[in-house]
Tab-separated table of C-alpha atoms in Angstrom:
chain	number	residue	atom	x	y	z
A	368	UNK	CA	167.833	-97.347	140.704
A	369	UNK	CA	171.055	-97.986	140.702
A	370	UNK	CA	171.868	-100.962	137.923
A	371	UNK	CA	175.015	-102.538	140.026
A	372	UNK	CA	172.871	-104.873	141.645
A	373	UNK	CA	173.171	-107.750	139.394
A	374	UNK	CA	177.002	-107.710	139.548
A	375	UNK	CA	179.335	-109.422	142.152
A	376	UNK	CA	181.411	-106.225	142.608
A	377	UNK	CA	179.924	-103.058	142.963
A	378	UNK	CA	181.320	-99.481	142.902
A	379	UNK	CA	180.085	-97.899	145.673
A	380	UNK	CA	182.756	-100.603	147.363
A	381	UNK	CA	185.255	-100.378	144.512
A	382	UNK	CA	185.617	-96.658	144.936
A	383	UNK	CA	186.069	-96.706	148.747
A	384	UNK	CA	188.256	-93.767	150.068
A	385	UNK	CA	189.098	-95.673	153.201
A	386	UNK	CA	192.899	-95.715	154.403
A	387	UNK	CA	194.485	-98.315	156.407
A	388	UNK	CA	197.748	-98.450	158.999
A	389	UNK	CA	199.094	-101.268	161.376
A	390	UNK	CA	198.097	-101.046	164.700
A	391	UNK	CA	199.462	-103.628	167.410
A	392	UNK	CA	199.932	-106.078	164.766
A	393	UNK	CA	196.869	-105.847	162.891
A	394	UNK	CA	195.741	-103.752	160.158
A	395	UNK	CA	193.090	-100.919	161.229
A	396	UNK	CA	191.102	-98.081	159.074
A	397	UNK	CA	192.731	-94.550	159.534
A	398	UNK	CA	191.178	-91.223	158.363
A	399	UNK	CA	192.340	-88.354	156.626
A	400	UNK	CA	193.023	-85.072	158.469
A	401	UNK	CA	189.959	-82.925	158.123
A	402	UNK	CA	190.081	-80.135	155.895
A	403	UNK	CA	188.626	-76.650	155.893
A	404	UNK	CA	184.734	-76.704	155.114
A	405	UNK	CA	184.028	-76.785	151.875
A	406	UNK	CA	187.675	-77.754	150.798
A	407	UNK	CA	186.671	-81.153	149.879
A	408	UNK	CA	184.995	-80.013	146.551
A	409	UNK	CA	188.387	-78.683	145.563
A	410	UNK	CA	190.728	-81.374	147.101
A	411	UNK	CA	189.054	-84.855	147.257
A	412	UNK	CA	190.660	-87.897	148.948
A	413	UNK	CA	192.077	-89.239	145.250
A	414	UNK	CA	193.591	-85.694	145.085
A	415	UNK	CA	195.152	-85.971	148.509
A	416	UNK	CA	196.594	-89.556	146.950
A	417	UNK	CA	198.140	-87.723	143.985
A	418	UNK	CA	199.836	-85.089	146.222
A	419	UNK	CA	201.527	-88.022	148.444
A	420	UNK	CA	202.585	-89.936	145.454
A	421	UNK	CA	203.771	-86.685	143.607
A	422	UNK	CA	205.835	-85.474	146.371
A	423	UNK	CA	207.357	-88.497	147.876
A	424	UNK	CA	211.066	-89.369	147.368
A	425	UNK	CA	210.222	-92.687	145.017
A	426	UNK	CA	208.698	-90.450	142.588
A	427	UNK	CA	211.561	-88.258	142.484
A	428	UNK	CA	213.732	-91.151	142.138
A	429	UNK	CA	212.184	-92.287	138.693
A	430	UNK	CA	213.927	-89.400	137.150
A	431	UNK	CA	216.814	-91.258	137.332
A	432	UNK	CA	215.729	-94.640	136.713
A	433	UNK	CA	215.785	-96.447	132.924
A	434	UNK	CA	212.704	-96.692	130.928
A	435	UNK	CA	214.043	-98.251	127.876
A	436	UNK	CA	217.573	-96.692	127.114
A	437	UNK	CA	219.967	-96.718	130.209
A	438	UNK	CA	222.208	-93.518	130.711
A	439	UNK	CA	220.923	-92.083	127.615
A	440	UNK	CA	222.714	-88.817	126.522
A	441	UNK	CA	220.105	-87.343	124.655
A	442	UNK	CA	218.252	-84.792	126.440
A	443	UNK	CA	214.605	-85.364	125.151
A	444	UNK	CA	214.740	-89.203	125.795
A	445	UNK	CA	212.068	-90.463	128.173
A	446	UNK	CA	213.135	-91.904	131.958
A	447	UNK	CA	210.698	-93.491	134.082
A	448	UNK	CA	209.371	-90.402	135.504
A	449	UNK	CA	208.312	-88.777	132.305
A	450	UNK	CA	206.943	-92.021	131.417
A	451	UNK	CA	204.897	-92.205	134.697
A	452	UNK	CA	203.731	-88.607	133.878
A	453	UNK	CA	202.583	-89.378	130.649
A	454	UNK	CA	201.056	-92.717	131.587
A	455	UNK	CA	198.898	-90.821	134.106
A	456	UNK	CA	197.885	-87.999	131.604
A	457	UNK	CA	196.424	-90.887	129.363
A	458	UNK	CA	195.111	-92.867	132.586
A	459	UNK	CA	193.026	-89.968	133.655
A	460	UNK	CA	191.910	-89.281	130.157
A	461	UNK	CA	190.608	-92.881	130.098
A	462	UNK	CA	189.250	-92.942	133.376
A	463	UNK	CA	187.232	-89.549	132.789
A	464	UNK	CA	185.703	-90.848	129.793
A	465	UNK	CA	184.825	-94.262	131.427
A	466	UNK	CA	183.428	-91.844	134.788
A	467	UNK	CA	181.147	-90.199	132.236
A	468	UNK	CA	179.987	-93.207	130.580
A	469	UNK	CA	179.725	-94.995	134.137
A	470	UNK	CA	177.824	-91.955	135.322
A	471	UNK	CA	175.149	-92.271	132.043
A	472	UNK	CA	174.591	-95.943	132.632
A	473	UNK	CA	173.788	-95.168	136.387
A	474	UNK	CA	176.451	-97.318	137.759
A	475	UNK	CA	178.228	-94.698	139.987
A	476	UNK	CA	177.091	-94.121	143.571
A	477	UNK	CA	175.604	-90.931	144.295
A	478	UNK	CA	178.386	-89.342	146.344
A	479	UNK	CA	180.657	-90.149	143.559
A	480	UNK	CA	181.473	-88.080	140.607
A	481	UNK	CA	182.841	-88.917	137.033
A	482	UNK	CA	186.036	-87.308	137.491
A	483	UNK	CA	187.026	-89.904	140.614
A	484	UNK	CA	187.147	-92.424	138.248
A	485	UNK	CA	190.226	-90.479	136.326
A	486	UNK	CA	191.823	-89.326	139.199
A	487	UNK	CA	192.057	-93.092	140.948
A	488	UNK	CA	193.316	-94.051	137.611
A	489	UNK	CA	195.649	-91.031	137.351
A	490	UNK	CA	197.310	-91.911	140.751
A	491	UNK	CA	197.926	-95.665	140.211
A	492	UNK	CA	199.227	-94.571	136.858
A	493	UNK	CA	201.885	-92.305	138.681
A	494	UNK	CA	202.867	-95.100	141.266
A	495	UNK	CA	202.785	-97.854	138.882
A	496	UNK	CA	206.757	-98.013	138.196
A	497	UNK	CA	207.861	-97.291	141.926
A	498	UNK	CA	209.032	-100.443	142.697
A	499	UNK	CA	211.333	-100.738	139.222
A	500	UNK	CA	214.896	-101.244	140.569
A	501	UNK	CA	217.895	-99.499	138.563
A	502	UNK	CA	218.137	-100.482	134.694
A	503	UNK	CA	214.508	-101.485	134.429
A	504	UNK	CA	213.563	-105.171	133.674
A	505	UNK	CA	216.899	-105.983	133.366
A	506	UNK	CA	217.848	-104.929	136.897
A	507	UNK	CA	215.049	-107.075	138.130
A	508	UNK	CA	216.326	-110.232	136.436
A	509	UNK	CA	219.764	-109.443	137.626
A	510	UNK	CA	218.665	-109.460	141.136
A	511	UNK	CA	216.697	-112.693	140.526
A	512	UNK	CA	219.616	-114.450	139.201
A	513	UNK	CA	222.096	-113.556	142.116
A	514	UNK	CA	219.708	-115.268	144.726
A	515	UNK	CA	218.832	-118.300	142.301
A	516	UNK	CA	222.352	-118.965	142.005
A	517	UNK	CA	223.497	-122.258	143.585
A	518	UNK	CA	226.572	-120.719	145.152
A	519	UNK	CA	224.111	-118.455	147.141
A	520	UNK	CA	221.474	-121.023	148.202
A	521	UNK	CA	222.937	-121.269	151.664
A	522	UNK	CA	221.643	-117.673	152.596
A	523	UNK	CA	218.309	-118.709	151.674
A	524	UNK	CA	218.274	-122.289	153.325
A	525	UNK	CA	216.272	-120.952	156.656
A	526	UNK	CA	213.518	-118.917	155.163
A	527	UNK	CA	210.233	-120.818	154.652
A	528	UNK	CA	208.917	-121.502	151.059
A	529	UNK	CA	207.062	-118.645	150.503
A	530	UNK	CA	209.889	-116.349	151.866
A	531	UNK	CA	212.107	-117.694	149.614
A	532	UNK	CA	209.777	-117.010	146.416
A	533	UNK	CA	209.822	-113.457	147.652
A	534	UNK	CA	213.720	-112.893	147.926
A	535	UNK	CA	214.292	-115.237	144.544
A	536	UNK	CA	211.842	-113.013	142.398
A	537	UNK	CA	212.350	-109.329	142.944
A	538	UNK	CA	209.252	-108.060	141.197
A	539	UNK	CA	208.773	-104.391	140.484
A	540	UNK	CA	205.190	-104.460	140.620
A	541	UNK	CA	205.303	-106.067	144.368
A	542	UNK	CA	207.628	-103.379	144.992
A	543	UNK	CA	205.398	-100.480	144.198
A	544	UNK	CA	202.881	-101.880	146.023
A	545	UNK	CA	205.636	-102.110	148.883
A	546	UNK	CA	206.769	-98.689	148.868
A	547	UNK	CA	203.428	-97.176	148.773
A	548	UNK	CA	201.932	-99.553	151.778
A	549	UNK	CA	205.010	-99.718	153.792
A	550	UNK	CA	207.954	-97.512	152.952
A	551	UNK	CA	207.094	-93.990	151.880
A	552	UNK	CA	206.105	-91.360	154.264
A	553	UNK	CA	205.091	-93.176	157.428
A	554	UNK	CA	207.644	-96.066	157.243
A	555	UNK	CA	206.369	-99.172	158.602
A	556	UNK	CA	203.167	-97.483	159.775
A	557	UNK	CA	201.077	-97.687	156.902
A	558	UNK	CA	203.396	-96.029	154.243
A	559	UNK	CA	201.581	-93.210	151.900
A	560	UNK	CA	198.075	-94.645	153.849
A	561	UNK	CA	196.300	-94.220	150.201
A	562	UNK	CA	192.673	-94.842	149.653
A	563	UNK	CA	191.637	-98.504	148.969
A	564	UNK	CA	190.702	-97.292	145.784
A	565	UNK	CA	194.002	-96.469	144.452
A	566	UNK	CA	195.574	-99.634	146.000
A	567	UNK	CA	193.283	-101.594	143.914
A	568	UNK	CA	193.847	-99.725	140.900
A	569	UNK	CA	197.488	-100.045	141.540
A	570	UNK	CA	197.421	-103.674	141.652
A	571	UNK	CA	197.824	-105.623	137.949
A	572	UNK	CA	198.382	-109.004	139.772
A	573	UNK	CA	196.839	-109.199	143.179
A	574	UNK	CA	198.196	-112.382	144.230
A	575	UNK	CA	201.194	-113.608	146.113
A	576	UNK	CA	204.429	-114.766	144.461
A	577	UNK	CA	203.481	-118.456	145.730
A	578	UNK	CA	200.130	-118.010	144.145
A	579	UNK	CA	201.243	-117.352	140.450
A	580	UNK	CA	200.465	-121.002	139.218
A	581	UNK	CA	202.770	-120.561	136.325
A	582	UNK	CA	202.173	-116.793	135.906
A	583	UNK	CA	205.663	-114.704	136.031
A	584	UNK	CA	204.373	-111.758	137.742
A	585	UNK	CA	202.816	-110.680	141.179
A	586	UNK	CA	202.026	-107.502	143.562
A	587	UNK	CA	201.987	-108.866	146.770
A	588	UNK	CA	204.948	-109.834	149.181
A	589	UNK	CA	204.433	-111.527	152.233
A	590	UNK	CA	205.201	-108.474	154.301
A	591	UNK	CA	202.226	-106.614	152.495
A	592	UNK	CA	199.691	-109.597	152.422
A	593	UNK	CA	197.872	-108.606	155.803
A	594	UNK	CA	197.264	-105.169	154.414
A	595	UNK	CA	196.165	-106.334	151.129
A	596	UNK	CA	193.714	-108.773	152.945
A	597	UNK	CA	191.857	-105.656	154.826
A	598	UNK	CA	192.128	-103.843	151.256
A	599	UNK	CA	190.658	-106.560	149.397
A	600	UNK	CA	187.897	-106.895	151.732
A	601	UNK	CA	186.873	-103.217	152.079
A	602	UNK	CA	186.915	-103.395	148.022
A	603	UNK	CA	184.868	-106.274	147.925
A	604	UNK	CA	187.351	-108.045	145.500
A	605	UNK	CA	186.202	-111.464	144.783
A	606	UNK	CA	188.811	-114.146	145.958
A	607	UNK	CA	190.444	-116.165	143.347
A	608	UNK	CA	192.077	-118.719	145.451
A	609	UNK	CA	194.320	-118.740	148.457
A	610	UNK	CA	196.149	-115.371	148.726
A	611	UNK	CA	194.924	-114.271	145.113
A	612	UNK	CA	191.933	-112.116	144.051
A	613	UNK	CA	190.472	-110.735	140.815
A	614	UNK	CA	191.798	-107.525	139.719
A	615	UNK	CA	189.930	-104.180	140.394
A	616	UNK	CA	188.279	-103.015	137.491
A	617	UNK	CA	190.148	-99.648	137.156
A	618	UNK	CA	193.660	-101.621	137.013
A	619	UNK	CA	192.926	-102.486	133.285
A	620	UNK	CA	192.648	-98.688	132.657
A	621	UNK	CA	195.988	-98.010	134.360
A	622	UNK	CA	197.751	-101.026	132.511
A	623	UNK	CA	196.116	-99.883	129.003
A	624	UNK	CA	197.628	-96.396	129.813
A	625	UNK	CA	200.714	-98.316	130.279
A	626	UNK	CA	200.550	-100.056	127.126
A	627	UNK	CA	199.483	-97.153	125.190
A	628	UNK	CA	202.647	-95.089	126.107
A	629	UNK	CA	205.081	-97.538	126.027
A	630	UNK	CA	204.257	-98.847	122.776
A	631	UNK	CA	203.966	-95.484	121.175
A	632	UNK	CA	206.379	-93.261	123.008
A	633	UNK	CA	209.365	-95.914	122.665
A	634	UNK	CA	209.399	-95.416	118.982
A	635	UNK	CA	209.268	-91.692	119.109
A	636	UNK	CA	212.512	-92.106	121.292
A	637	UNK	CA	214.072	-94.225	118.838
A	638	UNK	CA	213.457	-91.406	116.500
A	639	UNK	CA	215.340	-88.849	118.679
A	640	UNK	CA	218.245	-91.522	118.903
A	641	UNK	CA	218.294	-92.168	115.208
A	642	UNK	CA	217.188	-95.759	115.650
A	643	UNK	CA	214.322	-95.449	113.221
A	644	UNK	CA	212.950	-93.226	110.682
A	645	UNK	CA	209.866	-91.024	111.178
A	646	UNK	CA	208.428	-92.922	108.088
A	647	UNK	CA	208.636	-96.343	109.854
A	648	UNK	CA	206.824	-95.137	112.776
A	649	UNK	CA	204.329	-93.162	110.061
A	650	UNK	CA	203.557	-96.673	108.663
A	651	UNK	CA	202.254	-97.736	112.342
A	652	UNK	CA	200.617	-94.999	113.313
A	653	UNK	CA	198.982	-94.310	109.984
A	654	UNK	CA	196.106	-97.167	111.155
A	655	UNK	CA	194.718	-94.685	113.846
A	656	UNK	CA	194.897	-91.798	111.729
A	657	UNK	CA	191.848	-90.314	109.792
A	658	UNK	CA	192.489	-90.087	105.992
A	659	UNK	CA	192.204	-86.391	105.813
A	660	UNK	CA	195.526	-85.810	107.897
A	661	UNK	CA	198.144	-85.556	105.543
A	662	UNK	CA	200.610	-88.193	106.713
A	663	UNK	CA	203.386	-86.941	104.265
A	664	UNK	CA	203.248	-83.096	105.178
A	665	UNK	CA	206.964	-83.765	106.575
A	666	UNK	CA	209.346	-86.056	107.921
A	667	UNK	CA	210.215	-84.452	111.264
A	668	UNK	CA	210.235	-85.171	114.701
A	669	UNK	CA	207.889	-82.564	115.257
A	670	UNK	CA	205.567	-84.624	112.719
A	671	UNK	CA	206.125	-87.788	114.707
A	672	UNK	CA	204.967	-86.124	117.830
A	673	UNK	CA	201.674	-84.865	115.993
A	674	UNK	CA	200.710	-88.462	114.880
A	675	UNK	CA	201.632	-90.088	117.866
A	676	UNK	CA	199.312	-87.349	119.812
A	677	UNK	CA	196.240	-88.471	117.273
A	678	UNK	CA	196.974	-92.016	117.736
A	679	UNK	CA	196.875	-91.896	121.546
A	680	UNK	CA	193.650	-90.023	121.172
A	681	UNK	CA	192.091	-92.601	119.187
A	682	UNK	CA	193.393	-95.440	121.246
A	683	UNK	CA	191.939	-93.821	124.528
A	684	UNK	CA	188.309	-93.338	123.040
A	685	UNK	CA	188.281	-97.063	121.717
A	686	UNK	CA	189.593	-98.871	124.748
A	687	UNK	CA	187.185	-96.469	127.082
A	688	UNK	CA	184.259	-97.949	125.000
A	689	UNK	CA	185.917	-101.632	125.550
A	690	UNK	CA	185.931	-101.153	129.157
A	691	UNK	CA	182.122	-100.274	128.738
A	692	UNK	CA	181.551	-103.292	126.304
A	693	UNK	CA	182.761	-105.741	129.022
A	694	UNK	CA	181.935	-103.858	132.135
A	695	UNK	CA	179.680	-106.640	133.177
A	696	UNK	CA	182.331	-109.336	132.771
A	697	UNK	CA	184.987	-106.822	135.081
A	698	UNK	CA	182.437	-106.884	137.931
A	699	UNK	CA	181.887	-110.268	137.966
A	700	UNK	CA	185.321	-111.338	137.888
A	701	UNK	CA	185.174	-113.103	134.391
A	702	UNK	CA	187.657	-110.856	132.677
A	703	UNK	CA	190.883	-112.948	133.964
A	704	UNK	CA	193.704	-113.431	131.320
A	705	UNK	CA	192.359	-110.750	129.216
A	706	UNK	CA	193.372	-107.291	128.714
A	707	UNK	CA	191.594	-104.064	127.237
A	708	UNK	CA	193.940	-103.706	124.309
A	709	UNK	CA	193.518	-107.150	123.196
A	710	UNK	CA	189.992	-106.816	123.064
A	711	UNK	CA	189.571	-103.241	121.295
A	712	UNK	CA	188.772	-102.754	117.865
A	713	UNK	CA	191.418	-104.349	115.167
A	714	UNK	CA	192.919	-100.946	114.158
A	715	UNK	CA	193.561	-100.104	117.846
A	716	UNK	CA	195.044	-103.335	119.022
A	717	UNK	CA	196.964	-104.225	115.511
A	718	UNK	CA	198.431	-100.874	115.669
A	719	UNK	CA	199.740	-100.915	119.151
A	720	UNK	CA	201.044	-104.388	118.669
A	721	UNK	CA	202.857	-103.719	115.619
A	722	UNK	CA	204.481	-100.673	117.480
A	723	UNK	CA	205.519	-103.256	120.162
A	724	UNK	CA	207.040	-105.801	117.857
A	725	UNK	CA	209.113	-103.219	115.966
A	726	UNK	CA	210.404	-101.869	119.189
A	727	UNK	CA	211.101	-105.343	120.352
A	728	UNK	CA	213.221	-106.334	116.805
A	729	UNK	CA	214.926	-102.653	116.247
A	730	UNK	CA	215.485	-101.023	119.906
A	731	UNK	CA	215.438	-103.331	122.537
A	732	UNK	CA	218.380	-105.395	121.168
A	733	UNK	CA	220.140	-102.366	119.936
A	734	UNK	CA	223.757	-103.082	120.604
A	735	UNK	CA	223.981	-99.337	122.685
A	736	UNK	CA	221.211	-101.103	124.874
A	737	UNK	CA	222.774	-104.332	125.152
A	738	UNK	CA	226.083	-103.587	126.571
A	739	UNK	CA	224.686	-101.851	129.501
A	740	UNK	CA	222.229	-104.242	130.246
A	741	UNK	CA	224.968	-107.136	130.284
A	742	UNK	CA	227.042	-104.868	132.719
A	743	UNK	CA	223.795	-104.764	135.066
A	744	UNK	CA	224.573	-108.132	136.182
A	745	UNK	CA	227.916	-107.557	137.525
A	746	UNK	CA	226.866	-104.169	138.764
A	747	UNK	CA	224.140	-105.257	141.086
A	748	UNK	CA	225.538	-108.746	141.530
A	749	UNK	CA	228.661	-106.769	143.408
A	750	UNK	CA	226.359	-104.963	145.641
A	751	UNK	CA	224.477	-108.128	146.668
A	752	UNK	CA	227.629	-109.769	147.058
A	753	UNK	CA	228.707	-107.316	149.847
A	754	UNK	CA	225.444	-106.761	151.651
A	755	UNK	CA	223.845	-110.209	151.820
A	756	UNK	CA	226.773	-112.082	153.673
A	757	UNK	CA	226.952	-109.202	155.910
A	758	UNK	CA	223.007	-109.122	156.731
A	759	UNK	CA	223.122	-113.363	156.951
A	760	UNK	CA	225.858	-112.929	159.567
A	761	UNK	CA	224.130	-110.091	161.411
A	762	UNK	CA	221.151	-112.235	161.901
A	763	UNK	CA	222.680	-115.447	162.407
A	764	UNK	CA	225.873	-114.960	164.297
A	765	UNK	CA	227.497	-112.835	166.396
A	766	UNK	CA	230.952	-112.923	164.449
A	767	UNK	CA	231.338	-109.791	161.878
A	768	UNK	CA	234.368	-108.673	160.065
A	769	UNK	CA	235.287	-105.175	159.822
A	770	UNK	CA	233.968	-105.094	156.249
A	771	UNK	CA	230.952	-106.459	156.992
A	772	UNK	CA	230.392	-103.804	159.741
A	773	UNK	CA	231.111	-101.011	157.530
A	774	UNK	CA	228.465	-102.766	154.559
A	775	UNK	CA	225.669	-102.676	157.119
A	776	UNK	CA	226.272	-98.904	157.396
A	777	UNK	CA	225.009	-98.336	153.731
A	778	UNK	CA	221.728	-99.435	154.849
A	779	UNK	CA	220.576	-95.889	156.435
A	780	UNK	CA	216.946	-95.954	155.825
A	781	UNK	CA	216.511	-99.628	155.912
A	782	UNK	CA	218.733	-100.121	159.046
A	783	UNK	CA	218.909	-103.372	160.571
A	784	UNK	CA	217.805	-104.343	164.158
A	785	UNK	CA	217.934	-107.263	166.225
A	786	UNK	CA	214.327	-107.716	165.870
A	787	UNK	CA	214.806	-108.781	162.177
A	788	UNK	CA	214.271	-112.176	161.082
A	789	UNK	CA	216.200	-113.215	158.155
A	790	UNK	CA	213.432	-112.456	155.333
A	791	UNK	CA	212.932	-109.221	156.739
A	792	UNK	CA	216.366	-108.133	156.905
A	793	UNK	CA	216.564	-109.630	153.161
A	794	UNK	CA	213.801	-107.439	152.218
A	795	UNK	CA	215.579	-104.410	153.574
A	796	UNK	CA	218.445	-105.212	151.155
A	797	UNK	CA	216.184	-105.254	148.313
A	798	UNK	CA	214.414	-102.040	149.338
A	799	UNK	CA	217.699	-100.461	149.453
A	800	UNK	CA	219.058	-101.997	145.620
A	801	UNK	CA	215.924	-101.629	144.315
A	802	UNK	CA	215.560	-98.144	145.442
A	803	UNK	CA	218.871	-97.022	143.590
A	804	UNK	CA	218.937	-94.877	140.599
A	805	UNK	CA	220.810	-96.117	137.736
A	806	UNK	CA	223.466	-93.609	138.476
A	807	UNK	CA	223.963	-94.344	142.459
A	808	UNK	CA	224.003	-98.188	141.480
A	809	UNK	CA	226.479	-97.968	138.902
A	810	UNK	CA	228.711	-95.479	141.065
A	811	UNK	CA	228.327	-97.523	144.368
A	812	UNK	CA	229.361	-100.871	142.522
A	813	UNK	CA	232.600	-99.246	141.144
A	814	UNK	CA	233.561	-97.666	144.334
A	815	UNK	CA	232.970	-100.685	146.691
A	816	UNK	CA	235.097	-102.522	144.187
A	817	UNK	CA	238.038	-100.234	144.667
A	818	UNK	CA	238.199	-99.331	140.875
A	819	UNK	CA	236.978	-95.792	141.877
A	820	UNK	CA	239.752	-95.220	144.541
A	821	UNK	CA	242.260	-92.823	143.414
């Protein structure tokens, strides 16, 4: 007898392989093309999701997007692509461990396999940073600041309150969802058409910008809201208010994998860049290492990598057990406001928090990083300053200067049409700017200013 009946959400729905696409103004189910007989055993629906993410242009662009160090000259330093691949590896390990535990507890549906849990989390981890703009979180702030500047308020005057909230609050998490749901593969026709389970696991903040109630992050723009309503219903996600839902339980594993990687691997990058010494990292990781391991064998970067590998293994095991410990709360929607690392064993939570604290003090505020971050604001501001007035006049007036006409020609994949309203047009601008790599944004800003001319 399956024991999930006592819970408000259930794994049969939460692991749904249903896909959706728009149809005549509504969202309807779609299906994966049929495969050869027996092939489904080798390539499940979640493996199809994995392939769609890996072969997307959004995934490739991550190779030229900042993780922590913009324009890092060291070849070993992480970018968003290597970070996402490593997060996906940790996420798969976490999901596989949890999948076996769920199966042992008779929680999985008969047609599901423990490895499905690992595959779902892996895909969500691969796509979790799709929406990060050029220059990482500083880029997000630069885009928000430009639209919130009182000098630019007249461009947003005709928008509704919820539309204005979206435009003024570029959110990487929401743009990640927008890429997979609308922009990549089948553009404006269901996007990648990923399974409902993967979409659910991708959403750390399943609410709109207008349903935040003091929360700084969100996952759902108005453009994707009808799609998410269908996905949430399919998954059986509990509602937590208007246009907001409780999180899919597997999103907590995706979040934990991300936290583990950026906490520990940011330190490893800092050693590579000589911002930290190996011994400083060793002092933190030693909390997660068995005493039998010779901590002081050497001070090489390879030694740091070995310690990191052992520490990740310990964290994965601990957090998987934490997930099972709070399994009932996760299914009943009573885990809100918490994360798995916060509730993990003190050794794990303290070590990861100490790693984040060290990075904040010694890495994130290093002068080599600060200079580029400061330059991010005029860089992205100059691009918006070119495009937004042109878009506004295209939608609202028939008068456009030659410069504005040329500016709109930059929006190739996001080309404006006369059917677009102002909100949709501004979202296309954000799609264009947010989709740029660091190099492309810096080059464009330099060239449109005239500085790049001979």
